[in-house]
Amino acid sequence: MVLAFWVAGDLQLALFWCLHNILPFGIVYRSDAEERVKVAVMEVHIEQTPEPRQSIGISHRQIVAVRLLQMPSQELMGAIAYERDINPAIELLERESCNYCGAGVDRGAHACPLCGMSLLGKESHQRDREDYALERSLGTPTTGTPVEDDGSDPMVRVAGTTERGDGLLQMLNLMIDEDESEIAEYLVGNLDHHGYLVDSIIEDAAVELSCPPERIEHVLQLLQRLDPPGIGARGAQECLLIQLKRLAPAEKPRKLAELLVKNHLPALAFRRFREVAHAVGRTPKTVEAEWRFIREHLHPYPSHGFDPDCDELVEVAASVRPDVVIHRRGTGFEAEVVEQQRYDLHIHKGYQWARQHMHEMGGSRDDQQHIRTYVDRAQSFISALKQRWDTMQRVSDALIDLQRDFLAYGPRALKPLTRADVAKVVKLHESTVSRATDGKFVLLPTGQVIPFDNFFDPSLPVKQALRQWVATENPKRPLSDEQLARLLCQGGFEIARRTVAKYREEEGILPSRLRRSRS
């Protein structure tokens, strides 16, 4: 029998027969053996049975929201345009945008409601500034230098001044009150092709605009804080003094250089170092070294560093448009999301009505599926877009509260901050805060466009101090990394030499041996 089962190929049945009929005391082991064989020969059945179970999943709306949140502004513009083109259920109202920050503006508005930039048409600006520049070109230069007759058309210079002035005017409008915009236009319009103003600009503007000279002086000081350094100066002397103040840190001014520029420029131009040294009580070698510093680091004509063929200075900064604008509001600051001011998306009324009355309308199954698909897709997209704006607003408000000193006083007041700290304040996950800030930019009240990353960069104050020390070092004996580390430690920054070397490389500053002047 065993052989029959074996020949038949049924080894399991052969084993079962042996266990059941041959082994003594089979009664003792039979039940276990039988169970094992029965399990072995048991057939396997696959069937579906309902079972309640909790699991974590992500919906389509959440996927869309995550993707939109992490997009930079330029990529988001493409996503909105694509969605508008393929989805007939979406209606997009895109307002005219500010050339600087990209926010939406109403027709006929004179200034951007978000960043404060002037929105007056280029033609009207050009006519005003051409009048100013033409009057200026017919006058006598105030610097005492002869006007170069290079054979060029003077109206080409007027046009070049006009286009450079557009960028300056827009940046200046960020820093002034609305009732001072006329003063700003007058000052910028009167800049000559060197970037200078006439000596009598305060008195001229006061008469022309019927305005107190103190207010004009205030706007002029703000203009002189803009780039290029020295813009708005009333001659080469004031231009160089402005650049010296910008170049040297407040705690280490170059007093000798300021003294030479104020009182001895004509003598230095003819290299009369002994005469100047006797007047200032220094050695001729010291005076000569300071004059060399002035010549190497300062430029008497601020606007010459910019290509006159450029459209606007502001376009350099605006090549990256801000996603959020932070501006002053009373004694504090306020943040606004640019996209929210520009785009207005909603569902087409016809599709919305059809979706609500689908059962009453009847229609084919394909028509109902078409309406349902596109309306649901539009709702998901618009909801995700609003969620993006809400998240960016909450994160920006938290950054204003946490880095208020940075906004008020600059990089030296930056506090150590992580995205996890912001996440706790806004009650969001750290990864959500990262998506809301990565690759996005902020327009500060000073007119500077910076990445969100700067709010979380603890090295920013150190790098600023490092740049200042290198800018004011002796070119003959540049500071080593070890010396820079000691100076930074004295300034309150606990930093090692290797960290100084790392920051120096990140800032594109050469080692001391390569910074040494060869002259």
Tab-separated table of C-alpha atoms in Angstrom, residues 9-426:
chain	number	residue	atom	x	y	z
A	9	GLY	CA	3.389	10.403	-6.013
A	10	ASP	CA	1.342	11.107	-2.916
A	11	LEU	CA	4.065	11.084	-0.254
A	12	GLN	CA	1.851	12.761	2.328
A	13	LEU	CA	-0.813	9.986	2.162
A	14	ALA	CA	1.917	7.326	2.364
A	15	LEU	CA	3.260	8.890	5.496
A	16	PHE	CA	-0.199	9.122	7.018
A	17	TRP	CA	-0.940	5.391	6.303
A	18	CYS	CA	2.337	4.360	7.949
A	19	LEU	CA	1.692	6.383	11.038
A	20	HIS	CA	-1.847	5.058	11.319
A	21	ASN	CA	-1.340	1.303	10.670
A	22	ILE	CA	2.315	0.306	11.280
A	23	LEU	CA	3.695	2.277	14.232
A	24	PRO	CA	3.013	0.702	17.642
A	25	PHE	CA	1.356	2.872	20.165
A	26	GLY	CA	-0.120	4.804	17.286
A	27	ILE	CA	-2.920	5.914	19.530
A	28	VAL	CA	-0.502	8.113	21.463
A	29	TYR	CA	1.036	9.860	18.425
A	30	ARG	CA	-1.813	9.542	15.966
A	31	SER	CA	-3.628	12.761	16.794
A	32	ASP	CA	-0.500	14.951	16.507
A	33	ALA	CA	0.637	13.257	13.315
A	34	GLU	CA	-2.818	13.501	11.801
A	35	GLU	CA	-3.055	17.192	12.637
A	36	ARG	CA	0.288	17.896	11.028
A	37	VAL	CA	-0.667	16.041	7.886
A	38	LYS	CA	-4.082	17.648	7.752
A	39	VAL	CA	-2.527	21.110	8.020
A	40	ALA	CA	-0.043	20.162	5.302
A	41	VAL	CA	-2.715	18.996	2.876
A	42	MET	CA	-5.194	21.753	3.785
A	43	GLU	CA	-6.261	23.863	0.845
A	44	VAL	CA	-5.549	27.644	0.945
A	45	HIS	CA	-8.507	29.945	0.248
A	46	ILE	CA	-8.144	33.703	-0.492
A	47	GLU	CA	-11.166	35.859	0.181
A	48	GLN	CA	-11.955	39.516	1.017
A	49	THR	CA	-13.522	40.395	4.319
A	50	PRO	CA	-14.364	43.884	5.596
A	51	GLU	CA	-12.290	44.919	8.589
A	52	PRO	CA	-12.277	48.362	10.281
A	53	ARG	CA	-8.740	49.748	10.549
A	54	GLN	CA	-7.175	53.214	11.071
A	55	SER	CA	-4.431	54.275	8.661
A	56	ILE	CA	-2.653	57.510	7.726
A	57	GLY	CA	-3.117	58.653	4.129
A	58	ILE	CA	-2.721	61.855	2.118
A	59	SER	CA	-5.460	63.226	-0.095
A	60	HIS	CA	-5.122	64.796	-3.509
A	61	ARG	CA	-5.831	68.243	-2.033
A	62	GLN	CA	-3.004	67.845	0.455
A	63	ILE	CA	-0.600	66.855	-2.318
A	64	VAL	CA	-1.556	69.954	-4.335
A	65	ALA	CA	-1.201	72.166	-1.237
A	66	VAL	CA	2.298	70.832	-0.471
A	67	ARG	CA	3.454	71.283	-4.061
A	68	LEU	CA	2.162	74.845	-4.305
A	69	LEU	CA	3.613	75.841	-0.925
A	70	GLN	CA	7.166	74.900	-1.876
A	71	MET	CA	7.108	76.624	-5.289
A	72	PRO	CA	9.108	79.841	-5.799
A	73	SER	CA	7.069	82.774	-7.080
A	74	GLN	CA	8.204	82.437	-10.703
A	75	GLU	CA	7.295	78.745	-10.760
A	76	LEU	CA	3.944	79.508	-9.143
A	77	MET	CA	3.153	82.019	-11.889
A	78	GLY	CA	3.638	79.243	-14.424
A	79	ALA	CA	1.469	76.846	-12.414
A	80	ILE	CA	-1.363	79.384	-12.209
A	81	ALA	CA	-1.172	80.104	-15.941
A	82	TYR	CA	-1.146	76.371	-16.734
A	83	GLU	CA	-4.157	75.687	-14.517
A	84	ARG	CA	-6.047	78.577	-16.084
A	85	ASP	CA	-5.349	77.229	-19.583
A	86	ILE	CA	-6.386	73.608	-19.007
A	87	ASN	CA	-9.278	74.108	-16.565
A	88	PRO	CA	-12.349	75.908	-17.979
A	89	ALA	CA	-13.881	76.027	-14.481
A	90	ILE	CA	-11.212	78.476	-13.236
A	91	GLU	CA	-11.448	82.209	-13.784
A	92	LEU	CA	-8.316	84.274	-13.160
A	93	LEU	CA	-8.334	88.020	-12.664
A	94	GLU	CA	-4.722	89.220	-12.731
A	95	ARG	CA	-4.249	92.866	-11.851
A	96	GLU	CA	-1.562	95.093	-13.289
A	97	SER	CA	1.611	94.524	-11.331
A	98	CYS	CA	4.250	96.751	-9.795
A	99	ASN	CA	7.517	96.562	-11.733
A	100	TYR	CA	9.489	96.278	-8.511
A	101	CYS	CA	7.704	93.924	-6.110
A	102	GLY	CA	5.139	92.328	-8.462
A	103	ALA	CA	2.088	93.207	-6.357
A	104	GLY	CA	-1.232	93.974	-8.033
A	105	VAL	CA	-2.131	97.635	-8.482
A	106	ASP	CA	-5.275	99.416	-9.585
A	107	ARG	CA	-5.452	101.335	-12.829
A	108	GLY	CA	-4.612	104.984	-12.395
A	109	ALA	CA	-2.765	104.459	-9.127
A	110	HIS	CA	0.294	106.647	-8.576
A	111	ALA	CA	2.149	104.324	-6.201
A	112	CYS	CA	2.235	100.629	-5.360
A	113	PRO	CA	0.098	100.028	-2.240
A	114	LEU	CA	2.530	97.373	-1.040
A	115	CYS	CA	6.088	98.619	-1.560
A	116	GLY	CA	5.350	102.306	-2.149
A	117	MET	CA	7.126	102.481	-5.521
A	118	SER	CA	6.044	105.214	-7.940
A	119	LEU	CA	3.762	103.938	-10.713
A	120	LEU	CA	3.642	107.070	-12.820
A	121	GLY	CA	4.113	106.340	-16.490
A	122	LYS	CA	7.619	106.467	-17.868
A	123	GLU	CA	6.618	109.130	-20.380
A	124	SER	CA	5.552	111.664	-17.749
A	125	HIS	CA	8.646	110.916	-15.636
A	126	GLN	CA	10.844	111.290	-18.675
A	127	ARG	CA	9.381	114.657	-19.673
A	128	ASP	CA	9.880	116.072	-16.168
A	129	ARG	CA	13.422	114.810	-15.814
A	130	GLU	CA	14.374	115.889	-19.327
A	131	ASP	CA	13.316	119.432	-18.415
A	132	TYR	CA	15.416	119.323	-15.241
A	133	ALA	CA	18.422	117.754	-16.977
A	134	LEU	CA	18.254	120.150	-19.934
A	135	GLU	CA	18.263	123.172	-17.622
A	136	ARG	CA	21.173	121.596	-15.718
A	137	SER	CA	23.163	120.943	-18.901
A	138	LEU	CA	22.903	124.611	-19.904
A	139	GLY	CA	24.339	125.782	-16.559
A	140	THR	CA	27.891	125.903	-15.251
A	141	PRO	CA	29.308	122.769	-13.579
A	142	THR	CA	29.735	123.155	-9.828
A	143	THR	CA	32.737	120.883	-9.488
A	144	GLY	CA	35.138	123.257	-11.195
A	145	THR	CA	36.063	120.671	-13.805
A	146	PRO	CA	35.598	121.426	-17.507
A	147	VAL	CA	32.833	119.671	-19.371
A	148	GLU	CA	34.247	117.082	-21.717
A	149	ASP	CA	33.384	117.670	-25.360
A	150	ASP	CA	33.452	114.125	-26.663
A	151	GLY	CA	31.267	114.803	-29.639
A	152	SER	CA	28.308	112.904	-28.211
A	153	ASP	CA	24.756	114.123	-28.387
A	154	PRO	CA	23.885	115.829	-25.058
A	155	MET	CA	20.329	114.487	-25.289
A	156	VAL	CA	21.713	110.953	-25.120
A	157	ARG	CA	23.165	111.835	-21.712
A	158	VAL	CA	19.805	113.257	-20.684
A	159	ALA	CA	18.102	109.999	-21.625
A	160	GLY	CA	20.734	107.968	-19.768
A	161	THR	CA	20.226	110.074	-16.656
A	162	THR	CA	16.490	109.615	-16.995
A	163	GLU	CA	16.629	105.841	-17.015
A	164	ARG	CA	19.105	105.631	-14.121
A	165	GLY	CA	16.845	107.982	-12.192
A	166	ASP	CA	13.874	105.637	-12.452
A	167	GLY	CA	15.547	103.041	-10.243
A	168	LEU	CA	16.739	105.596	-7.699
A	169	LEU	CA	13.292	107.154	-7.503
A	170	GLN	CA	11.615	103.835	-6.866
A	171	MET	CA	14.061	102.899	-4.111
A	172	LEU	CA	13.794	106.361	-2.556
A	173	ASN	CA	9.989	106.140	-2.458
A	174	LEU	CA	10.339	103.166	-0.096
A	175	MET	CA	11.929	105.421	2.515
A	176	ILE	CA	9.799	108.563	2.417
A	177	ASP	CA	6.260	109.646	3.156
A	178	GLU	CA	3.751	110.083	0.351
A	179	ASP	CA	3.784	113.891	0.624
A	180	GLU	CA	7.554	113.868	0.014
A	181	SER	CA	7.376	112.090	-3.356
A	182	GLU	CA	7.404	115.384	-5.269
A	183	ILE	CA	10.645	116.374	-3.530
A	184	ALA	CA	12.157	112.985	-4.409
A	185	GLU	CA	11.220	113.400	-8.067
A	186	TYR	CA	12.752	116.870	-8.152
A	187	LEU	CA	16.044	115.741	-6.596
A	188	VAL	CA	16.426	112.616	-8.732
A	189	GLY	CA	15.433	114.525	-11.848
A	190	ASN	CA	18.191	117.083	-11.256
A	191	LEU	CA	21.013	114.525	-11.030
A	192	ASP	CA	23.591	115.094	-13.769
A	193	HIS	CA	25.407	112.314	-15.618
A	194	HIS	CA	28.036	112.165	-12.829
A	195	GLY	CA	25.329	111.598	-10.192
A	196	TYR	CA	25.793	115.100	-8.704
A	197	LEU	CA	23.366	117.837	-7.697
A	198	VAL	CA	24.066	121.568	-7.888
A	199	ASP	CA	25.272	123.353	-4.754
A	200	SER	CA	22.066	125.376	-4.557
A	201	ILE	CA	19.710	122.387	-4.865
A	202	ILE	CA	18.134	122.938	-1.418
A	203	GLU	CA	17.294	126.600	-2.118
A	204	ASP	CA	16.190	125.875	-5.680
A	205	ALA	CA	13.847	123.081	-4.594
A	206	ALA	CA	12.435	125.160	-1.743
A	207	VAL	CA	11.460	127.923	-4.178
A	208	GLU	CA	10.265	125.599	-6.944
A	209	LEU	CA	8.167	123.339	-4.696
A	210	SER	CA	7.191	125.905	-2.037
A	211	CYS	CA	8.543	123.572	0.612
A	212	PRO	CA	10.618	124.137	3.780
A	213	PRO	CA	14.347	123.578	3.209
A	214	GLU	CA	14.462	121.193	6.212
A	215	ARG	CA	12.189	118.702	4.461
A	216	ILE	CA	14.242	118.869	1.273
A	217	GLU	CA	17.427	118.307	3.280
A	218	HIS	CA	15.799	115.263	4.906
A	219	VAL	CA	14.913	113.673	1.543
A	220	LEU	CA	18.369	114.517	0.185
A	221	GLN	CA	20.028	112.695	3.086
A	222	LEU	CA	17.916	109.616	2.326
A	223	LEU	CA	18.883	109.826	-1.347
A	224	GLN	CA	22.551	109.921	-0.376
A	225	ARG	CA	22.115	106.649	1.554
A	226	LEU	CA	21.273	104.781	-1.660
A	227	ASP	CA	23.605	102.994	-4.035
A	228	PRO	CA	25.828	103.837	-5.799
A	229	PRO	CA	27.658	105.403	-2.816
A	230	GLY	CA	27.968	109.149	-3.255
A	231	ILE	CA	24.854	109.607	-5.362
A	232	GLY	CA	23.179	112.964	-4.764
A	233	ALA	CA	26.391	114.650	-3.632
A	234	ARG	CA	26.935	118.344	-4.367
A	235	GLY	CA	30.412	117.925	-5.763
A	236	ALA	CA	33.381	115.582	-5.562
A	237	GLN	CA	34.243	116.513	-1.980
A	238	GLU	CA	30.848	115.591	-0.550
A	239	CYS	CA	30.762	112.483	-2.744
A	240	LEU	CA	34.045	111.183	-1.299
A	241	LEU	CA	32.990	111.987	2.267
A	242	ILE	CA	29.764	110.022	1.806
A	243	GLN	CA	31.732	107.054	0.506
A	244	LEU	CA	34.167	107.237	3.416
A	245	LYS	CA	31.318	107.077	5.938
A	246	ARG	CA	29.798	104.116	4.123
A	247	LEU	CA	33.138	102.337	3.890
A	248	ALA	CA	34.461	102.700	7.430
A	249	PRO	CA	32.632	101.198	10.444
A	250	ALA	CA	31.216	103.671	12.935
A	251	GLU	CA	33.591	102.515	15.663
A	252	LYS	CA	36.669	103.028	13.457
A	253	PRO	CA	36.283	106.087	11.200
A	254	ARG	CA	39.134	107.126	8.931
A	255	LYS	CA	39.565	110.585	10.420
A	256	LEU	CA	42.733	111.411	8.506
A	257	ALA	CA	41.098	110.546	5.181
A	258	GLU	CA	38.081	112.726	6.050
A	259	LEU	CA	40.407	115.598	6.984
A	260	LEU	CA	42.320	115.303	3.715
A	261	VAL	CA	39.143	115.217	1.626
A	262	LYS	CA	37.612	118.194	3.448
A	263	ASN	CA	40.581	120.552	3.331
A	264	HIS	CA	43.379	119.351	1.082
A	265	LEU	CA	42.031	117.810	-2.124
A	266	PRO	CA	43.605	120.397	-4.506
A	267	ALA	CA	47.069	120.002	-2.930
A	268	LEU	CA	46.823	116.208	-2.960
A	269	ALA	CA	45.797	116.244	-6.608
A	270	PHE	CA	49.252	117.746	-7.358
A	271	ARG	CA	50.911	115.306	-4.901
A	272	ARG	CA	52.142	118.015	-2.558
A	273	PHE	CA	52.449	115.534	0.323
A	274	ARG	CA	55.017	117.498	2.352
A	275	GLU	CA	52.833	120.586	2.387
A	276	VAL	CA	49.743	118.606	3.468
A	277	ALA	CA	51.748	116.625	6.042
A	278	HIS	CA	52.949	119.835	7.658
A	279	ALA	CA	49.358	121.165	7.769
A	280	VAL	CA	47.876	118.046	9.386
A	281	GLY	CA	50.812	117.172	11.642
A	282	ARG	CA	51.640	113.820	10.023
A	283	THR	CA	54.578	112.435	8.068
A	284	PRO	CA	54.567	112.711	4.266
A	285	LYS	CA	54.649	108.911	4.052
A	286	THR	CA	51.476	108.636	6.140
A	287	VAL	CA	49.689	111.245	4.028
A	288	GLU	CA	50.775	109.518	0.824
A	289	ALA	CA	49.460	106.149	2.114
A	290	GLU	CA	46.113	107.686	3.037
A	291	TRP	CA	45.878	109.369	-0.361
A	292	ARG	CA	46.559	106.023	-2.001
A	293	PHE	CA	43.735	104.509	0.051
A	294	ILE	CA	41.402	107.274	-1.131
A	295	ARG	CA	42.331	106.709	-4.763
A	296	GLU	CA	41.995	102.921	-4.566
A	297	HIS	CA	38.719	102.711	-2.634
A	298	LEU	CA	36.748	105.824	-3.546
A	299	HIS	CA	35.293	107.074	-6.823
A	300	PRO	CA	34.537	110.763	-7.465
A	301	TYR	CA	31.748	110.057	-9.967
A	302	PRO	CA	29.199	107.670	-8.433
A	303	SER	CA	27.064	107.062	-11.516
A	304	HIS	CA	30.037	106.043	-13.688
A	305	GLY	CA	30.108	102.602	-12.091
A	306	PHE	CA	26.788	101.757	-13.708
A	307	ASP	CA	26.299	100.911	-17.351
A	308	PRO	CA	24.394	103.817	-18.926
A	309	ASP	CA	22.673	101.373	-21.219
A	310	CYS	CA	20.979	99.648	-18.279
A	311	ASP	CA	17.250	100.274	-18.131
A	312	GLU	CA	16.937	100.856	-14.404
A	313	LEU	CA	19.114	100.324	-11.367
A	314	VAL	CA	16.154	98.799	-9.655
A	315	GLU	CA	15.953	95.993	-12.195
A	316	VAL	CA	19.201	94.583	-10.838
A	317	ALA	CA	17.630	94.183	-7.416
A	318	ALA	CA	14.248	93.285	-8.842
A	319	SER	CA	15.605	90.416	-10.961
A	320	VAL	CA	14.440	88.416	-7.953
A	321	ARG	CA	10.995	89.656	-7.019
A	322	PRO	CA	9.958	89.456	-3.390
A	323	ASP	CA	7.276	87.046	-2.229
A	324	VAL	CA	6.579	89.087	0.918
A	325	VAL	CA	6.848	92.826	1.535
A	326	ILE	CA	7.583	94.055	5.062
A	327	HIS	CA	6.925	97.753	5.600
A	328	ARG	CA	6.656	100.052	8.561
A	329	ARG	CA	3.248	100.599	10.106
A	330	GLY	CA	3.315	103.212	12.831
A	331	THR	CA	5.944	102.145	15.340
A	332	GLY	CA	6.002	98.549	14.150
A	333	PHE	CA	6.162	96.450	11.003
A	334	GLU	CA	3.589	94.732	8.820
A	335	ALA	CA	3.958	91.914	6.280
A	336	GLU	CA	1.879	91.339	3.170
A	337	VAL	CA	2.043	88.466	0.681
A	338	VAL	CA	2.587	89.839	-2.817
A	339	GLU	CA	0.715	87.132	-4.720
A	340	GLN	CA	-2.407	87.667	-2.654
A	341	GLN	CA	-2.526	91.271	-3.858
A	342	ARG	CA	-2.049	90.287	-7.483
A	343	TYR	CA	-4.145	87.192	-8.224
A	344	ASP	CA	-7.880	86.707	-7.819
A	345	LEU	CA	-8.952	83.161	-8.674
A	346	HIS	CA	-12.498	81.865	-8.442
A	347	ILE	CA	-14.717	79.202	-9.981
A	348	HIS	CA	-16.647	80.086	-13.122
A	349	LYS	CA	-20.239	80.882	-12.177
A	350	GLY	CA	-21.655	78.679	-14.909
A	351	TYR	CA	-19.660	75.652	-13.804
A	352	GLN	CA	-20.420	76.351	-10.161
A	353	TRP	CA	-24.184	76.460	-10.846
A	354	ALA	CA	-24.004	73.303	-12.978
A	355	ARG	CA	-22.143	71.447	-10.232
A	356	GLN	CA	-24.785	72.383	-7.653
A	357	HIS	CA	-27.752	71.472	-9.913
A	358	MET	CA	-26.268	68.480	-11.671
A	359	HIS	CA	-29.094	66.085	-10.781
A	360	GLU	CA	-31.768	68.539	-11.835
A	361	MET	CA	-30.098	69.216	-15.186
A	362	GLY	CA	-29.832	65.635	-16.231
A	363	GLY	CA	-27.449	65.370	-19.152
A	364	SER	CA	-25.154	62.566	-20.174
A	365	ARG	CA	-22.812	60.788	-17.817
A	366	ASP	CA	-19.813	62.223	-19.658
A	367	ASP	CA	-21.093	65.789	-19.235
A	368	GLN	CA	-21.666	65.270	-15.523
A	369	GLN	CA	-18.190	63.751	-15.131
A	370	HIS	CA	-16.670	66.700	-17.001
A	371	ILE	CA	-18.342	69.231	-14.709
A	372	ARG	CA	-17.549	67.290	-11.555
A	373	THR	CA	-13.877	66.748	-12.470
A	374	TYR	CA	-13.049	70.325	-13.411
A	375	VAL	CA	-14.974	71.993	-10.586
A	376	ASP	CA	-13.417	69.704	-7.967
A	377	ARG	CA	-9.976	70.321	-9.485
A	378	ALA	CA	-10.529	74.080	-9.402
A	379	GLN	CA	-11.666	73.971	-5.777
A	380	SER	CA	-8.571	71.984	-4.797
A	381	PHE	CA	-6.226	74.372	-6.582
A	382	ILE	CA	-7.809	77.545	-5.193
A	383	SER	CA	-7.944	76.073	-1.685
A	384	ALA	CA	-4.256	75.077	-1.872
A	385	LEU	CA	-3.318	78.547	-3.130
A	386	LYS	CA	-5.140	80.252	-0.255
A	387	GLN	CA	-3.495	77.843	2.188
A	388	ARG	CA	-0.078	78.833	0.760
A	389	TRP	CA	-0.817	82.521	1.267
A	390	ASP	CA	-2.113	81.951	4.790
A	391	THR	CA	0.982	79.936	5.752
A	392	MET	CA	3.377	82.526	4.323
A	393	GLN	CA	1.486	85.291	6.126
A	394	ARG	CA	1.652	83.484	9.472
A	395	VAL	CA	5.357	82.719	9.077
A	396	SER	CA	6.120	86.334	8.075
A	397	ASP	CA	4.190	87.716	11.048
A	398	ALA	CA	6.110	85.398	13.359
A	399	LEU	CA	9.434	86.512	11.882
A	400	ILE	CA	8.497	90.161	12.460
A	401	ASP	CA	7.866	89.413	16.124
A	402	LEU	CA	10.991	87.281	16.565
A	403	GLN	CA	13.430	89.420	14.548
A	404	ARG	CA	12.067	92.924	15.178
A	405	ASP	CA	15.523	94.270	16.081
A	406	PHE	CA	16.965	92.914	12.832
A	407	LEU	CA	14.340	94.821	10.848
A	408	ALA	CA	14.905	97.985	12.862
A	409	TYR	CA	18.683	98.047	13.262
A	410	GLY	CA	20.164	95.750	10.623
A	411	PRO	CA	22.199	92.506	10.553
A	412	ARG	CA	24.113	93.191	13.789
A	413	ALA	CA	20.838	92.857	15.703
A	414	LEU	CA	19.978	89.450	14.202
A	415	LYS	CA	19.049	86.908	16.880
A	416	PRO	CA	19.789	83.163	16.644
A	417	LEU	CA	16.645	81.576	15.237
A	418	THR	CA	15.692	78.253	13.697
A	419	ARG	CA	12.740	77.173	11.629
A	420	ALA	CA	11.737	74.921	14.499
A	421	ASP	CA	11.370	78.028	16.714
A	422	VAL	CA	9.058	79.613	14.136
A	423	ALA	CA	7.124	76.363	13.786
A	424	LYS	CA	6.349	76.402	17.517
A	425	VAL	CA	5.034	79.957	17.312
A	426	VAL	CA	2.769	79.390	14.290
